[in-house]
Amino acid sequence: MLTEEQRQRLVASARAAAARAFLSGPAGTAYGAAVLTATGRTYQAAQYSSFNHITNIHAEQAALVLATMADDPDIVALALACTAGDAVARPCGVCRQVMAEHAFRTGRDFEVLMANPGPEGHELARVSQLLPQAWLPPRELLVANKQEVRCALPQVGHPRGDVLPRVADQVILPDGSVAIVWDERFESEGILVKLKYAPQSDGKLRKLPHAFTQPLLYQKELYDIGWLRVQEGRLPAAVISPGQITAVFATLPLDSDKGEPPGPLMELLAEAGVPRSAIRVTGSRALGLQQSHSDWDLLVSVEISTLKQVRERLARAIAEGRLAIPPQSGTWKLLDRIFPGGRQALLHQRRFVDTVSSGGVSVALWFTPPSPPATYCVEPDWTLAGRAVVYGTVTYAEQAPYKRAEYIVHDHQGSVRVTCYHKAANLLRAGDVVSVSGWLLRRDNLRHLIQILPIPDRILWWRTTTT
């Protein structure tokens, strides 16, 4: 909830932005807009007028675009001001539609502050109030944005609070939220986590949007429940300290009372050289939240050479009909859209076979090295330089298939090391020509790019290699 002081500052920012209006004549009405994002940043813009007004770029649209191009699209409020002396600054119908679509994509029905005539005051409305019957997006997006069902609290006995968690362990935070560990060595005093469940007033847990397939909605939830870090000079992410963990639910061995996935998957993993001792259970089954039809989430600790054999064996099993691609998998549907050639190319080139259907049940495999990383992802002597984009050739991708994916891109300035925590990096191979965006860290002339969510931290392929 914004304070009145924050609203007044944003309206003042919009009034100031009106001075930047690029008008077709000196006597035209100038419009200025400013947006405030969940990270606390403000972006200003004014309109660009054409001589016939058909190709105008409106101030509200420009401000939204500026925030989005800065990879900061979660808008909390938008303010609009104009120099018309006798009217409240109200957005036109086109801008209301643009705002409605933006609000839908980010999941936030943000405030719109419309400046009064003169130097002070404003009217306030929500986007949904300004355009109650906006054009609807495709039906599949509506389904993706609906809220998940609530789950009962975990019933797994007494969690251990005296151990430091490792990757894929699940932890309870002070407010009762449940998170899964992405990287226990993200920073010297920080653990990178993915929030999975948020507590409700009725004592149950609400499942949060999927961080890979619904990243904008997930990011919005992080902000709303208070786990999106927005400190100056620090990466905005869900980073916790060991002292904020109230309980740890460690991954479970396969020989626990949880059983194992049905179908031929376990046999196929053994044929590829993966011992049972290298496989552990995480996700809802490790928390005691599973139902009979629940997916399986397995942590598989293997060397890269074995991982390549696993992908080869599983891809052949799909071709033979022993395994299948889960028909409802949001991960596969997204990979279909972002990788040239889609799933057929991924399977043929053995780039991704990490989510399969075995015995009619979906199984997601988390691949990690047998030993945890020796270094922190963010070393103390590196400085955050802000958002950056890189275009170049992947020169090293041997560690890309792991959950903490590491790869190197060579561009016109030299090489940049990239650390990525989302699945798109698992598809990379040396020789691919890509564009990547992320948070840039610098130390002297060295560059380190960090990617956490697929939006805004995108990977785009311009050319792929099949070798």
mmCIF file with all atom_site columns, C-alpha atoms in Angstrom, residues 123-266:
data_model
loop_
_atom_site.group_PDB
_atom_site.id
_atom_site.type_symbol
_atom_site.label_atom_id
_atom_site.label_alt_id
_atom_site.label_comp_id
_atom_site.label_asym_id
_atom_site.label_entity_id
_atom_site.label_seq_id
_atom_site.pdbx_PDB_ins_code
_atom_site.Cartn_x
_atom_site.Cartn_y
_atom_site.Cartn_z
_atom_site.occupancy
_atom_site.B_iso_or_equiv
_atom_site.pdbx_formal_charge
_atom_site.auth_seq_id
_atom_site.auth_comp_id
_atom_site.auth_asym_id
_atom_site.auth_atom_id
_atom_site.pdbx_PDB_model_num
ATOM 1   C CA . GLU A 1 123 ? -7.719  11.630  -8.331  1.00 0.00 ? 123 GLU A CA 1
ATOM 2   C CA . LEU A 1 124 ? -7.032  7.933   -7.758  1.00 0.00 ? 124 LEU A CA 1
ATOM 3   C CA . ALA A 1 125 ? -8.389  4.799   -9.436  1.00 0.00 ? 125 ALA A CA 1
ATOM 4   C CA . ARG A 1 126 ? -7.286  1.247   -10.144 1.00 0.00 ? 126 ARG A CA 1
ATOM 5   C CA . VAL A 1 127 ? -6.635  0.103   -13.697 1.00 0.00 ? 127 VAL A CA 1
ATOM 6   C CA . SER A 1 128 ? -9.617  -2.244  -13.496 1.00 0.00 ? 128 SER A CA 1
ATOM 7   C CA . GLN A 1 129 ? -11.864 0.700   -12.563 1.00 0.00 ? 129 GLN A CA 1
ATOM 8   C CA . LEU A 1 130 ? -10.704 2.751   -15.537 1.00 0.00 ? 130 LEU A CA 1
ATOM 9   C CA . LEU A 1 131 ? -11.401 -0.055  -18.016 1.00 0.00 ? 131 LEU A CA 1
ATOM 10  C CA . PRO A 1 132 ? -13.751 -2.646  -16.475 1.00 0.00 ? 132 PRO A CA 1
ATOM 11  C CA . GLN A 1 133 ? -14.326 -4.479  -19.772 1.00 0.00 ? 133 GLN A CA 1
ATOM 12  C CA . ALA A 1 134 ? -10.880 -4.557  -21.357 1.00 0.00 ? 134 ALA A CA 1
ATOM 13  C CA . TRP A 1 135 ? -10.055 -6.878  -24.267 1.00 0.00 ? 135 TRP A CA 1
ATOM 14  C CA . LEU A 1 136 ? -9.326  -10.297 -22.815 1.00 0.00 ? 136 LEU A CA 1
ATOM 15  C CA . PRO A 1 137 ? -6.055  -12.145 -23.455 1.00 0.00 ? 137 PRO A CA 1
ATOM 16  C CA . PRO A 1 138 ? -6.005  -15.697 -24.864 1.00 0.00 ? 138 PRO A CA 1
ATOM 17  C CA . ARG A 1 139 ? -7.818  -18.239 -22.736 1.00 0.00 ? 139 ARG A CA 1
ATOM 18  C CA . GLU A 1 140 ? -4.653  -20.201 -21.924 1.00 0.00 ? 140 GLU A CA 1
ATOM 19  C CA . LEU A 1 141 ? -3.194  -17.103 -20.273 1.00 0.00 ? 141 LEU A CA 1
ATOM 20  C CA . LEU A 1 142 ? -6.303  -16.695 -18.177 1.00 0.00 ? 142 LEU A CA 1
ATOM 21  C CA . VAL A 1 143 ? -5.907  -20.275 -16.969 1.00 0.00 ? 143 VAL A CA 1
ATOM 22  C CA . ALA A 1 144 ? -2.221  -19.709 -16.225 1.00 0.00 ? 144 ALA A CA 1
ATOM 23  C CA . ASN A 1 145 ? -3.012  -16.667 -14.090 1.00 0.00 ? 145 ASN A CA 1
ATOM 24  C CA . LYS A 1 146 ? -5.689  -18.197 -11.898 1.00 0.00 ? 146 LYS A CA 1
ATOM 25  C CA . GLN A 1 147 ? -4.806  -18.806 -8.273  1.00 0.00 ? 147 GLN A CA 1
ATOM 26  C CA . GLU A 1 148 ? -3.716  -22.296 -7.239  1.00 0.00 ? 148 GLU A CA 1
ATOM 27  C CA . VAL A 1 149 ? -5.657  -24.315 -4.693  1.00 0.00 ? 149 VAL A CA 1
ATOM 28  C CA . ARG A 1 150 ? -4.630  -24.174 -1.083  1.00 0.00 ? 150 ARG A CA 1
ATOM 29  C CA . CYS A 1 151 ? -2.752  -26.996 0.591   1.00 0.00 ? 151 CYS A CA 1
ATOM 30  C CA . ALA A 1 152 ? -2.815  -28.346 4.117   1.00 0.00 ? 152 ALA A CA 1
ATOM 31  C CA . LEU A 1 153 ? 0.128   -27.659 6.405   1.00 0.00 ? 153 LEU A CA 1
ATOM 32  C CA . PRO A 1 154 ? 2.975   -30.191 6.170   1.00 0.00 ? 154 PRO A CA 1
ATOM 33  C CA . GLN A 1 155 ? 2.617   -33.158 8.513   1.00 0.00 ? 155 GLN A CA 1
ATOM 34  C CA . VAL A 1 156 ? 6.109   -34.615 8.567   1.00 0.00 ? 156 VAL A CA 1
ATOM 35  C CA . GLY A 1 157 ? 6.951   -34.783 12.265  1.00 0.00 ? 157 GLY A CA 1
ATOM 36  C CA . HIS A 1 158 ? 9.573   -32.512 13.761  1.00 0.00 ? 158 HIS A CA 1
ATOM 37  C CA . PRO A 1 159 ? 11.675  -30.622 11.192  1.00 0.00 ? 159 PRO A CA 1
ATOM 38  C CA . ARG A 1 160 ? 15.352  -30.227 11.949  1.00 0.00 ? 160 ARG A CA 1
ATOM 39  C CA . GLY A 1 161 ? 16.419  -26.682 12.705  1.00 0.00 ? 161 GLY A CA 1
ATOM 40  C CA . ASP A 1 162 ? 20.039  -27.376 13.560  1.00 0.00 ? 162 ASP A CA 1
ATOM 41  C CA . VAL A 1 163 ? 21.413  -28.075 10.057  1.00 0.00 ? 163 VAL A CA 1
ATOM 42  C CA . LEU A 1 164 ? 22.356  -25.772 7.222   1.00 0.00 ? 164 LEU A CA 1
ATOM 43  C CA . PRO A 1 165 ? 20.278  -26.555 4.128   1.00 0.00 ? 165 PRO A CA 1
ATOM 44  C CA . ARG A 1 166 ? 21.652  -27.726 0.802   1.00 0.00 ? 166 ARG A CA 1
ATOM 45  C CA . VAL A 1 167 ? 20.284  -27.372 -2.714  1.00 0.00 ? 167 VAL A CA 1
ATOM 46  C CA . ALA A 1 168 ? 16.731  -28.800 -3.093  1.00 0.00 ? 168 ALA A CA 1
ATOM 47  C CA . ASP A 1 169 ? 16.155  -28.906 0.671   1.00 0.00 ? 169 ASP A CA 1
ATOM 48  C CA . GLN A 1 170 ? 13.028  -27.050 1.748   1.00 0.00 ? 170 GLN A CA 1
ATOM 49  C CA . VAL A 1 171 ? 12.888  -24.519 4.559   1.00 0.00 ? 171 VAL A CA 1
ATOM 50  C CA . ILE A 1 172 ? 10.296  -22.774 6.689   1.00 0.00 ? 172 ILE A CA 1
ATOM 51  C CA . LEU A 1 173 ? 10.684  -19.002 7.049   1.00 0.00 ? 173 LEU A CA 1
ATOM 52  C CA . PRO A 1 174 ? 9.617   -16.868 10.045  1.00 0.00 ? 174 PRO A CA 1
ATOM 53  C CA . ASP A 1 175 ? 6.250   -15.919 8.534   1.00 0.00 ? 175 ASP A CA 1
ATOM 54  C CA . GLY A 1 176 ? 5.440   -19.567 7.766   1.00 0.00 ? 176 GLY A CA 1
ATOM 55  C CA . SER A 1 177 ? 6.333   -19.403 4.060   1.00 0.00 ? 177 SER A CA 1
ATOM 56  C CA . VAL A 1 178 ? 7.863   -22.522 2.518   1.00 0.00 ? 178 VAL A CA 1
ATOM 57  C CA . ALA A 1 179 ? 10.832  -22.189 0.170   1.00 0.00 ? 179 ALA A CA 1
ATOM 58  C CA . ILE A 1 180 ? 13.129  -24.560 -1.689  1.00 0.00 ? 180 ILE A CA 1
ATOM 59  C CA . VAL A 1 181 ? 16.876  -23.895 -1.748  1.00 0.00 ? 181 VAL A CA 1
ATOM 60  C CA . TRP A 1 182 ? 18.271  -22.961 -5.164  1.00 0.00 ? 182 TRP A CA 1
ATOM 61  C CA . ASP A 1 183 ? 21.812  -22.184 -4.007  1.00 0.00 ? 183 ASP A CA 1
ATOM 62  C CA . GLU A 1 184 ? 23.103  -22.506 -0.452  1.00 0.00 ? 184 GLU A CA 1
ATOM 63  C CA . ARG A 1 185 ? 26.289  -20.671 -1.507  1.00 0.00 ? 185 ARG A CA 1
ATOM 64  C CA . PHE A 1 186 ? 24.752  -17.721 -3.328  1.00 0.00 ? 186 PHE A CA 1
ATOM 65  C CA . GLU A 1 187 ? 26.409  -15.118 -1.092  1.00 0.00 ? 187 GLU A CA 1
ATOM 66  C CA . SER A 1 188 ? 28.650  -15.345 1.958   1.00 0.00 ? 188 SER A CA 1
ATOM 67  C CA . GLU A 1 189 ? 25.661  -14.589 4.198   1.00 0.00 ? 189 GLU A CA 1
ATOM 68  C CA . GLY A 1 190 ? 22.826  -15.337 1.788   1.00 0.00 ? 190 GLY A CA 1
ATOM 69  C CA . ILE A 1 191 ? 20.952  -18.395 0.498   1.00 0.00 ? 191 ILE A CA 1
ATOM 70  C CA . LEU A 1 192 ? 19.027  -18.091 -2.776  1.00 0.00 ? 192 LEU A CA 1
ATOM 71  C CA . VAL A 1 193 ? 15.588  -19.697 -2.485  1.00 0.00 ? 193 VAL A CA 1
ATOM 72  C CA . LYS A 1 194 ? 12.429  -20.132 -4.511  1.00 0.00 ? 194 LYS A CA 1
ATOM 73  C CA . LEU A 1 195 ? 9.250   -19.439 -2.546  1.00 0.00 ? 195 LEU A CA 1
ATOM 74  C CA . LYS A 1 196 ? 6.726   -22.231 -3.024  1.00 0.00 ? 196 LYS A CA 1
ATOM 75  C CA . TYR A 1 197 ? 3.929   -21.673 -0.494  1.00 0.00 ? 197 TYR A CA 1
ATOM 76  C CA . ALA A 1 198 ? 2.661   -18.621 1.385   1.00 0.00 ? 198 ALA A CA 1
ATOM 77  C CA . PRO A 1 199 ? 0.699   -18.886 4.651   1.00 0.00 ? 199 PRO A CA 1
ATOM 78  C CA . GLN A 1 200 ? -2.972  -17.966 4.818   1.00 0.00 ? 200 GLN A CA 1
ATOM 79  C CA . SER A 1 201 ? -5.029  -16.644 7.721   1.00 0.00 ? 201 SER A CA 1
ATOM 80  C CA . ASP A 1 202 ? -6.919  -19.945 7.892   1.00 0.00 ? 202 ASP A CA 1
ATOM 81  C CA . GLY A 1 203 ? -3.735  -21.891 8.721   1.00 0.00 ? 203 GLY A CA 1
ATOM 82  C CA . LYS A 1 204 ? -3.316  -23.380 5.253   1.00 0.00 ? 204 LYS A CA 1
ATOM 83  C CA . LEU A 1 205 ? -0.730  -22.784 2.565   1.00 0.00 ? 205 LEU A CA 1
ATOM 84  C CA . ARG A 1 206 ? -1.288  -21.170 -0.824  1.00 0.00 ? 206 ARG A CA 1
ATOM 85  C CA . LYS A 1 207 ? 0.855   -22.386 -3.687  1.00 0.00 ? 207 LYS A CA 1
ATOM 86  C CA . LEU A 1 208 ? 2.666   -19.550 -5.473  1.00 0.00 ? 208 LEU A CA 1
ATOM 87  C CA . PRO A 1 209 ? 2.976   -19.172 -9.264  1.00 0.00 ? 209 PRO A CA 1
ATOM 88  C CA . HIS A 1 210 ? 5.637   -21.269 -10.992 1.00 0.00 ? 210 HIS A CA 1
ATOM 89  C CA . ALA A 1 211 ? 8.925   -19.345 -11.105 1.00 0.00 ? 211 ALA A CA 1
ATOM 90  C CA . PHE A 1 212 ? 9.812   -20.650 -14.595 1.00 0.00 ? 212 PHE A CA 1
ATOM 91  C CA . THR A 1 213 ? 6.491   -20.611 -16.422 1.00 0.00 ? 213 THR A CA 1
ATOM 92  C CA . GLN A 1 214 ? 4.927   -17.620 -14.572 1.00 0.00 ? 214 GLN A CA 1
ATOM 93  C CA . PRO A 1 215 ? 7.933   -15.487 -13.586 1.00 0.00 ? 215 PRO A CA 1
ATOM 94  C CA . LEU A 1 216 ? 6.192   -12.090 -13.583 1.00 0.00 ? 216 LEU A CA 1
ATOM 95  C CA . LEU A 1 217 ? 3.410   -13.323 -11.315 1.00 0.00 ? 217 LEU A CA 1
ATOM 96  C CA . TYR A 1 218 ? 5.967   -15.077 -9.108  1.00 0.00 ? 218 TYR A CA 1
ATOM 97  C CA . GLN A 1 219 ? 8.030   -11.884 -8.796  1.00 0.00 ? 219 GLN A CA 1
ATOM 98  C CA . LYS A 1 220 ? 4.923   -9.908  -7.892  1.00 0.00 ? 220 LYS A CA 1
ATOM 99  C CA . GLU A 1 221 ? 4.095   -12.426 -5.141  1.00 0.00 ? 221 GLU A CA 1
ATOM 100 C CA . LEU A 1 222 ? 7.645   -12.140 -3.754  1.00 0.00 ? 222 LEU A CA 1
ATOM 101 C CA . TYR A 1 223 ? 7.144   -8.409  -3.362  1.00 0.00 ? 223 TYR A CA 1
ATOM 102 C CA . ASP A 1 224 ? 3.682   -8.688  -1.867  1.00 0.00 ? 224 ASP A CA 1
ATOM 103 C CA . ILE A 1 225 ? 4.638   -11.204 0.837   1.00 0.00 ? 225 ILE A CA 1
ATOM 104 C CA . GLY A 1 226 ? 7.868   -9.364  1.635   1.00 0.00 ? 226 GLY A CA 1
ATOM 105 C CA . TRP A 1 227 ? 10.573  -11.729 0.375   1.00 0.00 ? 227 TRP A CA 1
ATOM 106 C CA . LEU A 1 228 ? 11.817  -9.750  -2.643  1.00 0.00 ? 228 LEU A CA 1
ATOM 107 C CA . ARG A 1 229 ? 15.031  -8.079  -1.527  1.00 0.00 ? 229 ARG A CA 1
ATOM 108 C CA . VAL A 1 230 ? 15.179  -4.531  -2.901  1.00 0.00 ? 230 VAL A CA 1
ATOM 109 C CA . GLN A 1 231 ? 18.197  -3.085  -1.061  1.00 0.00 ? 231 GLN A CA 1
ATOM 110 C CA . GLU A 1 232 ? 20.455  -0.700  -2.946  1.00 0.00 ? 232 GLU A CA 1
ATOM 111 C CA . GLY A 1 233 ? 23.476  -2.453  -4.401  1.00 0.00 ? 233 GLY A CA 1
ATOM 112 C CA . ARG A 1 234 ? 22.065  -5.948  -3.842  1.00 0.00 ? 234 ARG A CA 1
ATOM 113 C CA . LEU A 1 235 ? 20.458  -8.303  -6.322  1.00 0.00 ? 235 LEU A CA 1
ATOM 114 C CA . PRO A 1 236 ? 16.640  -8.111  -6.065  1.00 0.00 ? 236 PRO A CA 1
ATOM 115 C CA . ALA A 1 237 ? 15.817  -11.737 -5.355  1.00 0.00 ? 237 ALA A CA 1
ATOM 116 C CA . ALA A 1 238 ? 14.589  -14.051 -2.604  1.00 0.00 ? 238 ALA A CA 1
ATOM 117 C CA . VAL A 1 239 ? 17.816  -14.235 -0.589  1.00 0.00 ? 239 VAL A CA 1
ATOM 118 C CA . ILE A 1 240 ? 17.650  -15.295 3.052   1.00 0.00 ? 240 ILE A CA 1
ATOM 119 C CA . SER A 1 241 ? 20.169  -15.649 5.852   1.00 0.00 ? 241 SER A CA 1
ATOM 120 C CA . PRO A 1 242 ? 20.601  -18.920 7.777   1.00 0.00 ? 242 PRO A CA 1
ATOM 121 C CA . GLY A 1 243 ? 19.178  -17.167 10.835  1.00 0.00 ? 243 GLY A CA 1
ATOM 122 C CA . GLN A 1 244 ? 15.838  -16.648 9.062   1.00 0.00 ? 244 GLN A CA 1
ATOM 123 C CA . ILE A 1 245 ? 15.264  -20.395 8.716   1.00 0.00 ? 245 ILE A CA 1
ATOM 124 C CA . THR A 1 246 ? 13.033  -21.878 11.395  1.00 0.00 ? 246 THR A CA 1
ATOM 125 C CA . ALA A 1 247 ? 13.063  -25.446 10.066  1.00 0.00 ? 247 ALA A CA 1
ATOM 126 C CA . VAL A 1 248 ? 14.717  -27.544 7.376   1.00 0.00 ? 248 VAL A CA 1
ATOM 127 C CA . PHE A 1 249 ? 13.050  -30.370 5.463   1.00 0.00 ? 249 PHE A CA 1
ATOM 128 C CA . ALA A 1 250 ? 15.941  -32.219 3.881   1.00 0.00 ? 250 ALA A CA 1
ATOM 129 C CA . THR A 1 251 ? 15.675  -34.199 0.660   1.00 0.00 ? 251 THR A CA 1
ATOM 130 C CA . LEU A 1 252 ? 14.780  -37.836 1.291   1.00 0.00 ? 252 LEU A CA 1
ATOM 131 C CA . PRO A 1 253 ? 16.448  -41.029 0.040   1.00 0.00 ? 253 PRO A CA 1
ATOM 132 C CA . LEU A 1 254 ? 14.517  -43.260 -2.323  1.00 0.00 ? 254 LEU A CA 1
ATOM 133 C CA . ASP A 1 255 ? 14.397  -46.048 0.242   1.00 0.00 ? 255 ASP A CA 1
ATOM 134 C CA . SER A 1 256 ? 12.288  -43.898 2.579   1.00 0.00 ? 256 SER A CA 1
ATOM 135 C CA . ASP A 1 257 ? 8.572   -44.485 3.019   1.00 0.00 ? 257 ASP A CA 1
ATOM 136 C CA . LYS A 1 258 ? 7.910   -42.216 0.025   1.00 0.00 ? 258 LYS A CA 1
ATOM 137 C CA . GLY A 1 259 ? 8.494   -45.034 -2.466  1.00 0.00 ? 259 GLY A CA 1
ATOM 138 C CA . GLU A 1 260 ? 9.709   -44.239 -5.974  1.00 0.00 ? 260 GLU A CA 1
ATOM 139 C CA . PRO A 1 261 ? 8.285   -43.103 -9.313  1.00 0.00 ? 261 PRO A CA 1
ATOM 140 C CA . PRO A 1 262 ? 6.316   -45.735 -11.239 1.00 0.00 ? 262 PRO A CA 1
ATOM 141 C CA . GLY A 1 263 ? 7.212   -47.012 -14.696 1.00 0.00 ? 263 GLY A CA 1
ATOM 142 C CA . PRO A 1 264 ? 10.650  -47.645 -16.187 1.00 0.00 ? 264 PRO A CA 1
ATOM 143 C CA . LEU A 1 265 ? 12.399  -44.408 -15.137 1.00 0.00 ? 265 LEU A CA 1
ATOM 144 C CA . MET A 1 266 ? 14.408  -45.854 -12.245 1.00 0.00 ? 266 MET A CA 1
#
